[in-house]
Short mmCIF file of C-alpha atoms in Angstrom, two decimals:
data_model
loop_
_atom_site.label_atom_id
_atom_site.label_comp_id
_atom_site.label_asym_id
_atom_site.label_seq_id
_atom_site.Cartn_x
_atom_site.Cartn_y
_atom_site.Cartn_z
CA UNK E 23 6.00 -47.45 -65.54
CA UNK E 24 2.53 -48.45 -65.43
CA UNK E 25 -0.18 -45.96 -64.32
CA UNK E 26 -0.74 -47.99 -61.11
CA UNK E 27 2.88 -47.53 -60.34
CA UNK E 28 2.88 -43.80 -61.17
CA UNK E 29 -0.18 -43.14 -59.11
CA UNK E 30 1.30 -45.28 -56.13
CA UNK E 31 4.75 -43.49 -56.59
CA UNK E 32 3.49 -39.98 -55.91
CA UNK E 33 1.46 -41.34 -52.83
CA UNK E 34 4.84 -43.15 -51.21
CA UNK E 35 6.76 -40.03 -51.83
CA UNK E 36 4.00 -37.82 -50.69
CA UNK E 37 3.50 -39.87 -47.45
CA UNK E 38 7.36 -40.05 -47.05
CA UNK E 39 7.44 -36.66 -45.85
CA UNK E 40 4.00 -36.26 -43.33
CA UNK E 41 4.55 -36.60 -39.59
CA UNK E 42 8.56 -35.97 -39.61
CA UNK E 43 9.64 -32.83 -37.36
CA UNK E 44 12.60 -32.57 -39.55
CA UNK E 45 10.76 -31.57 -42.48
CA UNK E 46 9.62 -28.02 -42.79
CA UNK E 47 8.06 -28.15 -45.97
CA UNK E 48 7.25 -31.18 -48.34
CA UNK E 49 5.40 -31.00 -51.84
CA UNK E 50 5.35 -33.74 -54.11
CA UNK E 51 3.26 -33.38 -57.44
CA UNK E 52 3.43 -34.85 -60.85
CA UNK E 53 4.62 -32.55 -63.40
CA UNK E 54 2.20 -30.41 -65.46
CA UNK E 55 4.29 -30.69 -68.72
CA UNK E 56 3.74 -34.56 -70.01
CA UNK E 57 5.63 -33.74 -73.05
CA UNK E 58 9.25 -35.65 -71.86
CA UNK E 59 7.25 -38.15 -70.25
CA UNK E 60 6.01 -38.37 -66.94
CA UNK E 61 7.58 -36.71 -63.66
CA UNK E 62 7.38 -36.18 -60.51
CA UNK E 63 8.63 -32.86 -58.80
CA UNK E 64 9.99 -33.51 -54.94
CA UNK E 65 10.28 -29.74 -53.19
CA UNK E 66 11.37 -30.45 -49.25
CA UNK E 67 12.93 -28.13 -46.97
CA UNK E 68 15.01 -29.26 -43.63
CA UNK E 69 15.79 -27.19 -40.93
CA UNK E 70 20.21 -27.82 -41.69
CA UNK E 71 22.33 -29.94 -43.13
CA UNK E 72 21.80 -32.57 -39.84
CA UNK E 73 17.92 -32.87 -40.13
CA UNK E 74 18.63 -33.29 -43.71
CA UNK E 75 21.33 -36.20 -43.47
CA UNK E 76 18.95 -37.81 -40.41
CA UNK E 77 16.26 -37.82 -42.68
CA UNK E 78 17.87 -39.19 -46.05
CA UNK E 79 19.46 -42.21 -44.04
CA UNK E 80 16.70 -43.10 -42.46
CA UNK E 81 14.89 -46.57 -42.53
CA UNK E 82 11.88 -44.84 -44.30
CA UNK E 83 13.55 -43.02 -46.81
CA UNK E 84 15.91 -46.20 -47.61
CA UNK E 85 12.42 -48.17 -47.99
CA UNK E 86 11.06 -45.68 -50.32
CA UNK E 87 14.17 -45.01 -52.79
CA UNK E 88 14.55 -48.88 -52.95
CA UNK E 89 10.82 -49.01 -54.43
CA UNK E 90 11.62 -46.04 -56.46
CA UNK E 91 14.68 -47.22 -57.75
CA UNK E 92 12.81 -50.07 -59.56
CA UNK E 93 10.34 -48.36 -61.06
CA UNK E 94 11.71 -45.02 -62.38
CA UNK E 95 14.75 -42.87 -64.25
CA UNK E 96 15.29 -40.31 -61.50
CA UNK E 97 17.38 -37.18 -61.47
CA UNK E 98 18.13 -36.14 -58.05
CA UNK E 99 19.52 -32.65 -56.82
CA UNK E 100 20.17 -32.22 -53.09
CA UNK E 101 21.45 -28.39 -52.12
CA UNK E 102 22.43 -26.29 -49.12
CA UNK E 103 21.28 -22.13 -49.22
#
């Protein structure tokens, strides 16, 4: 991945998550450890399990994991408290 592509991938995930009532919180920075290469840390937070599921099928987030998924090894955790 090309530094252009880096830089633009933090700013599409970033943006993913502004003006959406179902997300409560939304950080997205790149990692400060460069050592296994360079990553980018996704922290949301969704009000339940709904919001959550509205959110991840929606036509922005589809848009948005199709860019990512050409560009980038990704390791994905999704979890309930």
């Amino acid at each position: 991945m090309s530094d252009e592509q880096f830089q633009n991938a933090v700013k599409i995930l970033r943006e993913l998550g502004k003006d959406n009532s179902d997300v409560l919180e939304w950080v997205v920075n790149p990692s400060l450890d460069s050592r296994k290469g360079r990553i980018i840390v996704e922290d949301a937070v969704f009000a339940d399990k709904e919001t959550f599921e509205r959110f991840r099928t929606s036509d922005k987030h589809n848009e948005v994991a199709a860019i990512m998924r050409e560009i980038a090894d990704w390791w994905v955790g999704d979890y309930e408290l």
